[in-house]
Amino acid sequence: MVSTSFPVSLPIPDQVLAVAQRLDASGHAVWCVGGAVRDNLLNLANNDFDLATSATPQQVMTLFKRTVPVGVEHGTVAVLDDSNTPHEVTTFRKDVTTDGRHAVVAFGVTLEDDLARRDFTINAIAYHPLTHEWKDPFDGQGDLDRQLLRAVGDPAKRFQEDYLRILRLLRFSARFDFTIDPATWAAAKANASGLAHLSAERVRDEWFKGLVTARSAGRLVELWGEVGALGLWVQGCKGAKVQGCKGVIDELQAAGPVVITAWLSDDPIAALKKLKCSNAEIERARRIHAFRDIIPQPRNATVVRRWLAKVGDAALDLVAIAEAEQTSAGLRSAVNAALASGVPLTVADLAVSGDDLMAAGVPKGPKIGETLRRLLDIVLDDPSKNDRETLLALL
Ligand code: ATP
Ligand code: MG
């Protein structure tokens, strides 16, 4: 449980404190803000304190020798410490114009203005690292106590300024298992069509981060379904699939977001492409999809070997799915046993190579690959045949 009064102080790392002291000594206001303040109030470890300051990005870059302008147009400069760890320092800012995707910001505003543009009350608490004062104009502390997510200000307006906040809302709700304030929830649903205007990269990052950090990935998927985000962004995902499947998705959480997305969709390749996933991620989903419906009988070691040879890299993802769906008891141990025994599963594992075959008189060209595959076929049935002499004799 969270206490109703603020702690006397927060454990700010020395390197962050040094940055704060320098800004303060130069006459600038400086406060700790954002996720680390929230997490520490929830007794969750988080050393990644962001600083907000009245100094302009230019002043920050002048004041510190080593800086990286990570997002200067939004006021963010990273200050590097002696071990090259970046510490983000962001100038107090307010939004001047917003279009639901990007914001143009202005500097020269107060801490209170800066807190007012933050998304949820629990993310809008500031702590002074030197005087240990607290600023909490929207009662974020009270909402932490109530385990409640509530937009700062008018929720509909805040979502229309940046629709990504709707997805952040779902992520924080599933991560902390917090309820959503009724007005905030109603506005999220009413404005969900705006999610279509977001960039695929931002949506994917939210989706993946949400699935990874959720206390229950199944709950996150339910929330995305309820708000309408699944239908807009996870192509081929039928609402019906999600109903009653919270438990399966929870079981899949350890397999990661790509596997969950592939499991949810009837067309995983299209789903991952729409989310602008990497080629490696799309390939992983393609394999899952291609082999999803052929799960072997785990008691027959030959069948398991043949299946492993066929599905290749998809094996462990398919095992995770079969386990989550409870469709194949014993498959994981059978697969682990086969993999640990080191039995040959690919032509590269054979005791003979293409060169050996040529030396034995097999003509160069397609015949080599064909022959290797036929030898593998024999070895998959009987791994004891995988020695040079036996295989060459078989030729
Ligand atoms: P975490 O890093 O654990 O995901 P966080 O709260 O630190 O959570 P960040 O994305 O790192 O999230 O953002 C830091 C802070 O910036 C947030 O706590 C919030 O105050 C503010 N913020 C971030 N994104 C938005 C946004 N889209 N709209 C309004 N405020 C935001
Ligand atoms: Mg953060």
Coordinates of C-alpha atoms and ligand atoms in Angstrom, one line a residue:
M1 CA 0.0 0.0 0.0
V2 CA 1.1 3.5 -0.7
S3 CA 1.3 6.0 2.2
T4 CA -1.0 9.0 2.0
S5 CA 1.9 11.4 2.8
F6 CA 4.9 11.9 0.6
P7 CA 8.2 10.3 1.8
V8 CA 10.7 12.6 3.3
S9 CA 13.0 12.1 0.3
L10 CA 13.6 9.9 -2.7
P11 CA 16.9 8.0 -3.4
I12 CA 18.2 10.2 -6.2
P13 CA 21.4 8.7 -7.7
D14 CA 24.6 10.9 -7.2
Q15 CA 25.0 11.5 -10.9
V16 CA 21.5 12.9 -11.3
L17 CA 22.0 14.9 -8.1
A18 CA 25.2 16.4 -9.6
V19 CA 23.3 17.6 -12.7
A20 CA 20.6 19.0 -10.5
Q21 CA 23.1 20.8 -8.3
R22 CA 24.8 22.4 -11.2
L23 CA 21.5 23.7 -12.7
D24 CA 20.4 25.0 -9.3
A25 CA 23.8 26.7 -8.6
S26 CA 23.4 28.5 -11.9
G27 CA 20.1 29.9 -10.8
H28 CA 17.7 27.6 -12.7
A29 CA 14.8 25.7 -11.3
V30 CA 15.2 22.0 -11.4
W31 CA 12.8 19.1 -10.4
C32 CA 12.6 15.4 -10.7
V33 CA 9.5 14.4 -12.8
G34 CA 7.8 11.5 -14.6
G35 CA 7.9 7.8 -14.3
A36 CA 10.7 7.4 -11.8
V37 CA 9.0 9.7 -9.3
R38 CA 5.8 7.7 -9.7
D39 CA 7.5 4.3 -9.5
N40 CA 9.4 5.2 -6.4
L41 CA 6.1 6.3 -4.7
L42 CA 4.8 2.9 -5.6
N43 CA 7.9 1.3 -4.0
L44 CA 9.0 0.0 -7.4
A45 CA 12.7 0.3 -8.2
N46 CA 13.4 2.9 -10.8
N47 CA 16.6 5.0 -10.9
D48 CA 15.9 6.6 -14.2
F49 CA 15.0 10.0 -12.9
D50 CA 14.1 12.7 -15.5
L51 CA 14.9 16.3 -14.7
A52 CA 12.7 19.2 -15.7
T53 CA 14.3 22.7 -15.6
S54 CA 13.6 26.3 -16.3
A55 CA 17.0 26.4 -18.2
T56 CA 16.6 26.5 -22.0
P57 CA 18.1 23.6 -24.0
Q58 CA 20.8 26.0 -25.2
Q59 CA 21.7 26.9 -21.5
V60 CA 21.8 23.2 -20.6
M61 CA 24.2 22.5 -23.5
T62 CA 26.4 25.4 -22.5
L63 CA 26.4 24.5 -18.8
F64 CA 27.5 20.9 -19.3
K65 CA 30.5 19.8 -21.3
R66 CA 29.1 16.6 -22.7
T67 CA 25.5 16.6 -23.9
V68 CA 23.5 14.9 -26.6
P69 CA 20.6 16.9 -28.2
V70 CA 18.2 13.9 -28.1
G71 CA 15.1 16.0 -28.7
V72 CA 16.0 19.6 -28.6
E73 CA 12.8 20.7 -30.5
H74 CA 10.9 19.3 -27.6
G75 CA 13.3 20.7 -25.1
T76 CA 15.2 17.5 -24.2
V77 CA 19.0 17.3 -23.8
A78 CA 20.8 14.3 -22.4
V79 CA 23.7 15.1 -20.1
L80 CA 26.4 12.4 -20.1
D81 CA 28.1 11.5 -16.8
D82 CA 31.6 10.2 -16.3
S83 CA 30.6 6.7 -17.3
N84 CA 28.7 8.0 -20.4
T85 CA 25.3 7.3 -18.9
P86 CA 22.8 9.8 -20.3
H87 CA 20.5 11.8 -17.9
E88 CA 17.6 13.5 -19.6
V89 CA 17.0 17.1 -18.8
T90 CA 13.9 18.7 -20.3
T91 CA 13.0 22.4 -20.3
F92 CA 9.7 23.3 -18.8
R93 CA 7.3 23.5 -21.7
K94 CA 3.7 23.8 -22.8
D95 CA 1.9 22.8 -26.0
V96 CA 1.3 25.5 -28.5
T97 CA -0.3 23.5 -31.2
T98 CA -1.3 19.8 -31.3
D99 CA -2.8 17.6 -34.1
G100 CA -3.3 14.3 -32.3
R101 CA 0.1 13.1 -33.3
H102 CA 2.7 15.8 -32.8
A103 CA 3.0 18.9 -30.6
V104 CA 4.8 22.2 -31.1
V105 CA 6.0 23.3 -27.7
A106 CA 7.0 26.6 -26.2
F107 CA 9.5 27.2 -23.4
G108 CA 9.6 30.0 -20.8
V109 CA 6.8 28.5 -18.7
T110 CA 6.5 27.4 -15.1
L111 CA 6.8 24.0 -13.5
E112 CA 3.0 24.1 -13.0
D113 CA 2.5 24.6 -16.8
D114 CA 4.8 21.7 -17.5
L115 CA 3.0 19.4 -15.1
A116 CA -0.4 20.4 -16.7
R117 CA 0.7 19.1 -20.1
R118 CA 1.5 15.6 -18.7
D119 CA -0.9 12.8 -19.4
F120 CA -2.1 11.3 -16.1
T121 CA -2.1 12.6 -12.6
I122 CA 0.2 9.9 -11.4
N123 CA 2.7 11.0 -14.0
A124 CA 2.4 14.7 -13.1
I125 CA 4.1 14.8 -9.6
A126 CA 7.4 16.7 -9.2
Y127 CA 10.0 16.2 -6.4
H128 CA 12.8 18.7 -5.7
P129 CA 16.0 16.7 -5.4
L130 CA 17.8 19.3 -3.2
T131 CA 15.0 20.8 -1.0
H132 CA 12.9 17.6 -1.0
E133 CA 9.7 19.6 -1.7
W134 CA 6.8 18.1 -3.6
K135 CA 4.5 19.6 -6.2
D136 CA 1.4 17.6 -6.9
P137 CA -1.3 20.0 -8.3
F138 CA -3.5 17.2 -9.6
D139 CA -3.5 14.9 -6.6
G140 CA -1.5 12.2 -8.3
Q141 CA -0.5 10.9 -4.8
G142 CA -4.2 10.5 -4.0
D143 CA -4.7 8.6 -7.2
L144 CA -1.7 6.4 -6.4
D145 CA -3.5 5.6 -3.1
R146 CA -6.8 4.9 -4.9
Q147 CA -5.0 2.9 -7.6
L148 CA -6.6 5.1 -10.2
L149 CA -5.7 6.4 -13.6
R150 CA -7.1 9.8 -14.3
A151 CA -6.2 12.3 -17.1
V152 CA -4.8 15.6 -16.2
G153 CA -7.5 18.1 -17.1
D154 CA -10.3 17.4 -19.6
P155 CA -9.7 13.8 -20.7
A156 CA -11.3 14.2 -24.2
K157 CA -9.2 17.3 -24.9
R158 CA -6.1 15.6 -23.7
F159 CA -6.6 12.5 -25.9
Q160 CA -7.4 14.7 -28.9
E161 CA -4.1 16.5 -28.4
D162 CA -2.2 13.2 -28.6
Y163 CA -4.1 9.9 -29.2
L164 CA -1.2 7.9 -28.1
R165 CA -2.3 8.8 -24.5
I166 CA -5.2 6.4 -25.0
L167 CA -2.7 3.5 -25.5
R168 CA -0.5 4.8 -22.6
L169 CA -3.6 4.7 -20.4
L170 CA -4.2 1.0 -21.2
R171 CA -0.5 0.2 -20.7
F172 CA -0.4 1.8 -17.2
S173 CA -3.7 0.3 -16.2
A174 CA -2.5 -3.2 -17.1
R175 CA 1.0 -2.7 -15.7
F176 CA -0.1 -1.4 -12.2
D177 CA -3.5 -3.2 -12.2
F178 CA -5.1 0.3 -11.7
T179 CA -8.7 1.1 -12.5
I180 CA -9.5 3.8 -14.9
D181 CA -11.5 6.8 -13.8
P182 CA -15.0 6.7 -15.4
A183 CA -14.7 10.0 -17.2
T184 CA -11.2 9.2 -18.5
W185 CA -12.4 5.8 -19.7
A186 CA -15.5 7.2 -21.4
A187 CA -13.3 9.8 -23.2
A188 CA -10.8 7.1 -24.3
K189 CA -13.5 5.0 -25.9
A190 CA -15.2 8.0 -27.5
N191 CA -12.0 9.2 -29.0
A192 CA -10.5 5.9 -30.0
S193 CA -11.1 6.4 -33.8
G194 CA -8.3 9.0 -33.6
L195 CA -5.9 6.1 -33.0
A196 CA -6.0 5.5 -36.7
H197 CA -4.0 8.7 -37.3
L198 CA -1.0 7.6 -35.2
S199 CA 2.2 6.4 -36.8
A200 CA 2.6 2.7 -36.9
E201 CA 6.0 2.8 -35.1
R202 CA 4.5 4.6 -32.0
V203 CA 1.6 2.2 -31.9
R204 CA 3.9 -0.8 -32.2
D205 CA 6.2 0.5 -29.4
E206 CA 3.2 1.0 -27.1
W207 CA 1.7 -2.4 -28.0
F208 CA 5.0 -4.3 -27.4
K209 CA 5.9 -2.3 -24.3
G210 CA 2.4 -2.9 -22.9
L211 CA 2.5 -6.6 -23.5
V212 CA 5.9 -6.9 -21.9
T213 CA 5.3 -4.8 -18.8
A214 CA 1.7 -5.8 -18.1
R215 CA 1.0 -7.6 -14.9
S216 CA -1.4 -9.6 -17.1
A217 CA -0.9 -9.4 -20.8
G218 CA -4.4 -10.9 -21.2
R219 CA -5.8 -7.9 -19.4
L220 CA -3.9 -5.5 -21.7
V221 CA -5.3 -7.3 -24.8
E222 CA -8.8 -7.1 -23.3
L223 CA -8.4 -3.3 -22.7
W224 CA -7.2 -2.8 -26.3
G225 CA -10.2 -4.8 -27.4
E226 CA -12.7 -2.8 -25.3
V227 CA -11.4 0.5 -26.5
G228 CA -11.3 -0.6 -30.2
A229 CA -7.6 -0.4 -30.6
L230 CA -7.2 -4.1 -31.5
G231 CA -9.6 -3.8 -34.4
L232 CA -7.8 -0.7 -35.7
W233 CA -4.2 -1.9 -35.3
V234 CA -3.9 -5.7 -35.0
Q235 CA -4.9 -6.9 -38.4
G236 CA -6.8 -10.2 -38.6
C237 CA -7.6 -10.2 -34.9
K238 CA -11.2 -11.2 -34.3
G239 CA -12.8 -9.8 -31.2
A240 CA -14.2 -13.2 -30.5
K241 CA -10.7 -14.6 -30.3
V242 CA -10.0 -12.4 -27.3
Q243 CA -13.1 -13.3 -25.4
G244 CA -12.3 -15.8 -22.7
C245 CA -8.7 -16.1 -23.8
K246 CA -7.1 -13.9 -21.1
G247 CA -5.5 -17.0 -19.6
V248 CA -4.0 -18.2 -22.8
I249 CA -2.5 -14.8 -23.5
D250 CA -1.1 -14.6 -19.9
E251 CA 0.6 -17.9 -20.5
L252 CA 2.1 -16.6 -23.8
Q253 CA 3.5 -13.4 -22.1
A254 CA 6.9 -15.0 -21.5
A255 CA 7.1 -15.9 -25.3
G256 CA 7.0 -12.2 -26.1
P257 CA 4.9 -9.7 -28.1
V258 CA 5.6 -11.2 -31.5
V259 CA 4.3 -14.5 -30.5
I260 CA 1.2 -13.0 -28.9
T261 CA 0.5 -10.9 -31.9
A262 CA 0.9 -13.9 -34.2
W263 CA -1.4 -15.9 -32.0
L264 CA -4.1 -13.2 -32.0
S265 CA -4.2 -12.7 -35.8
D266 CA -5.5 -14.9 -38.6
D267 CA -3.0 -13.1 -40.8
P268 CA 0.1 -12.6 -38.7
I269 CA 2.3 -11.4 -41.6
A270 CA -0.2 -8.6 -42.4
A271 CA -0.5 -7.8 -38.7
L272 CA 3.2 -7.4 -38.2
K273 CA 3.7 -5.5 -41.5
K274 CA 1.0 -3.0 -40.5
L275 CA 2.9 -2.4 -37.2
K276 CA 6.1 -1.9 -39.2
C277 CA 7.9 -4.7 -37.4
S278 CA 11.4 -5.8 -38.5
N279 CA 11.9 -8.4 -41.2
A280 CA 13.2 -10.8 -38.6
E281 CA 10.0 -10.4 -36.5
I282 CA 7.8 -10.8 -39.6
E283 CA 9.7 -14.0 -40.6
R284 CA 9.2 -15.4 -37.0
A285 CA 5.5 -14.8 -37.3
R286 CA 5.4 -16.3 -40.8
R287 CA 6.9 -19.6 -39.5
I288 CA 4.5 -19.7 -36.5
H289 CA 1.6 -19.3 -38.9
A290 CA 2.9 -21.8 -41.4
F291 CA 3.3 -24.6 -38.8
R292 CA 0.7 -23.8 -36.2
D293 CA -1.7 -26.6 -37.1
I294 CA 0.8 -29.4 -37.1
I295 CA 1.7 -30.2 -33.5
P296 CA 3.3 -33.6 -33.1
Q297 CA 2.5 -36.5 -30.8
P298 CA 5.2 -36.0 -28.1
R299 CA 5.5 -39.7 -27.1
N300 CA 6.9 -40.7 -30.5
A301 CA 10.5 -39.5 -30.6
T302 CA 10.8 -40.0 -34.4
V303 CA 7.7 -37.9 -35.0
V304 CA 9.1 -35.2 -32.7
R305 CA 12.5 -35.2 -34.6
R306 CA 10.8 -35.0 -38.0
W307 CA 8.7 -32.2 -36.7
L308 CA 11.7 -30.3 -35.4
A309 CA 13.5 -30.7 -38.7
K310 CA 10.5 -29.3 -40.5
V311 CA 9.6 -26.3 -38.3
G312 CA 13.2 -25.2 -37.5
D313 CA 13.5 -22.0 -35.6
A314 CA 9.7 -21.9 -34.9
A315 CA 9.8 -24.9 -32.6
L316 CA 10.0 -23.2 -29.2
D317 CA 7.4 -20.6 -30.2
L318 CA 5.0 -23.4 -31.3
V319 CA 5.7 -25.2 -28.0
A320 CA 4.9 -22.1 -26.1
I321 CA 1.6 -21.8 -28.0
A322 CA 0.7 -25.5 -27.5
E323 CA 1.5 -25.1 -23.8
A324 CA -0.6 -22.0 -23.4
E325 CA -3.5 -23.6 -25.3
Q326 CA -3.0 -26.8 -23.3
T327 CA -3.1 -28.8 -26.5
S328 CA 0.0 -30.9 -26.1
A329 CA 1.0 -32.1 -22.7
G330 CA 4.6 -33.3 -22.7
L331 CA 5.7 -31.6 -25.9
R332 CA 8.1 -29.3 -24.2
S333 CA 10.0 -32.0 -22.5
A334 CA 10.1 -34.1 -25.6
V335 CA 11.4 -31.2 -27.6
N336 CA 14.0 -30.3 -25.0
A337 CA 15.1 -33.9 -24.8
A338 CA 15.5 -34.1 -28.6
L339 CA 17.4 -30.8 -28.7
A340 CA 19.7 -31.7 -25.8
S341 CA 20.5 -35.1 -27.3
G342 CA 22.2 -33.4 -30.2
V343 CA 20.5 -35.6 -32.8
P344 CA 20.9 -34.3 -36.4
L345 CA 18.0 -32.2 -37.5
T346 CA 19.4 -30.4 -40.5
V347 CA 21.6 -31.4 -43.4
A348 CA 24.3 -29.3 -41.7
D349 CA 24.2 -31.8 -38.8
L350 CA 25.0 -34.8 -41.1
A351 CA 28.3 -36.6 -40.7
V352 CA 29.0 -36.1 -44.4
S353 CA 29.2 -32.8 -46.4
G354 CA 28.6 -31.9 -50.0
D355 CA 32.3 -32.2 -50.6
D356 CA 32.3 -35.7 -49.3
L357 CA 29.5 -36.6 -51.7
M358 CA 31.4 -35.1 -54.7
A359 CA 34.5 -37.0 -53.7
A360 CA 32.4 -40.2 -53.6
G361 CA 31.2 -39.5 -57.2
V362 CA 27.9 -37.6 -56.8
P363 CA 27.8 -35.0 -59.6
K364 CA 28.1 -31.4 -58.7
G365 CA 24.8 -29.4 -58.8
P366 CA 21.3 -30.1 -57.6
K367 CA 22.0 -33.8 -57.0
I368 CA 24.2 -32.9 -54.0
G369 CA 21.4 -31.1 -52.1
E370 CA 18.9 -33.8 -53.1
T371 CA 21.2 -36.6 -51.8
L372 CA 21.9 -34.8 -48.5
R373 CA 18.2 -34.4 -47.9
R374 CA 17.6 -38.1 -48.6
L375 CA 20.4 -39.0 -46.1
L376 CA 18.8 -36.6 -43.5
D377 CA 15.6 -38.4 -44.1
I378 CA 17.1 -41.7 -43.2
V379 CA 19.0 -40.2 -40.2
L380 CA 15.8 -38.6 -38.9
D381 CA 14.3 -42.1 -38.7
D382 CA 17.4 -43.6 -37.2
P383 CA 20.0 -41.2 -35.7
S384 CA 22.5 -44.0 -35.1
K385 CA 23.1 -44.0 -38.9
N386 CA 24.7 -40.6 -38.7
D387 CA 28.3 -41.6 -39.2
R388 CA 30.5 -41.1 -42.2
E389 CA 31.0 -44.7 -43.2
T390 CA 27.4 -45.7 -42.8
L391 CA 26.2 -42.7 -44.9
L392 CA 28.8 -43.2 -47.6
A393 CA 27.9 -46.9 -47.8
L394 CA 24.3 -45.9 -48.2
L395 CA 25.2 -43.9 -51.4
Ligands
ATP1 P1 7.8 4.4 -18.5 O1 9.1 5.0 -18.9 O2 7.9 3.5 -17.4 O3 7.1 3.9 -19.7 P2 7.0 7.0 -18.0 O4 5.9 7.6 -17.2 O5 8.4 7.4 -17.5 O6 6.8 5.5 -18.0 P3 7.8 8.2 -20.5 O7 7.3 7.9 -21.8 O8 9.2 7.9 -20.1 O9 6.8 7.4 -19.5 O10 7.5 9.7 -20.2 C1 8.0 10.4 -19.1 C2 6.9 11.4 -18.6 O11 6.6 12.3 -19.6 C3 5.6 10.7 -18.2 O12 5.6 10.3 -16.9 C4 4.6 11.9 -18.5 O13 4.6 12.8 -17.4 C5 5.2 12.5 -19.7 N1 4.7 12.0 -21.0 C6 5.2 11.1 -21.7 N2 4.5 10.9 -22.9 C7 3.5 11.7 -22.8 C8 2.4 12.0 -23.7 N3 2.2 11.4 -24.8 N4 1.5 13.0 -23.3 C9 1.7 13.7 -22.1 N5 2.7 13.4 -21.2 C10 3.6 12.5 -21.6
MG2 MG 10.2 6.8 -18.5

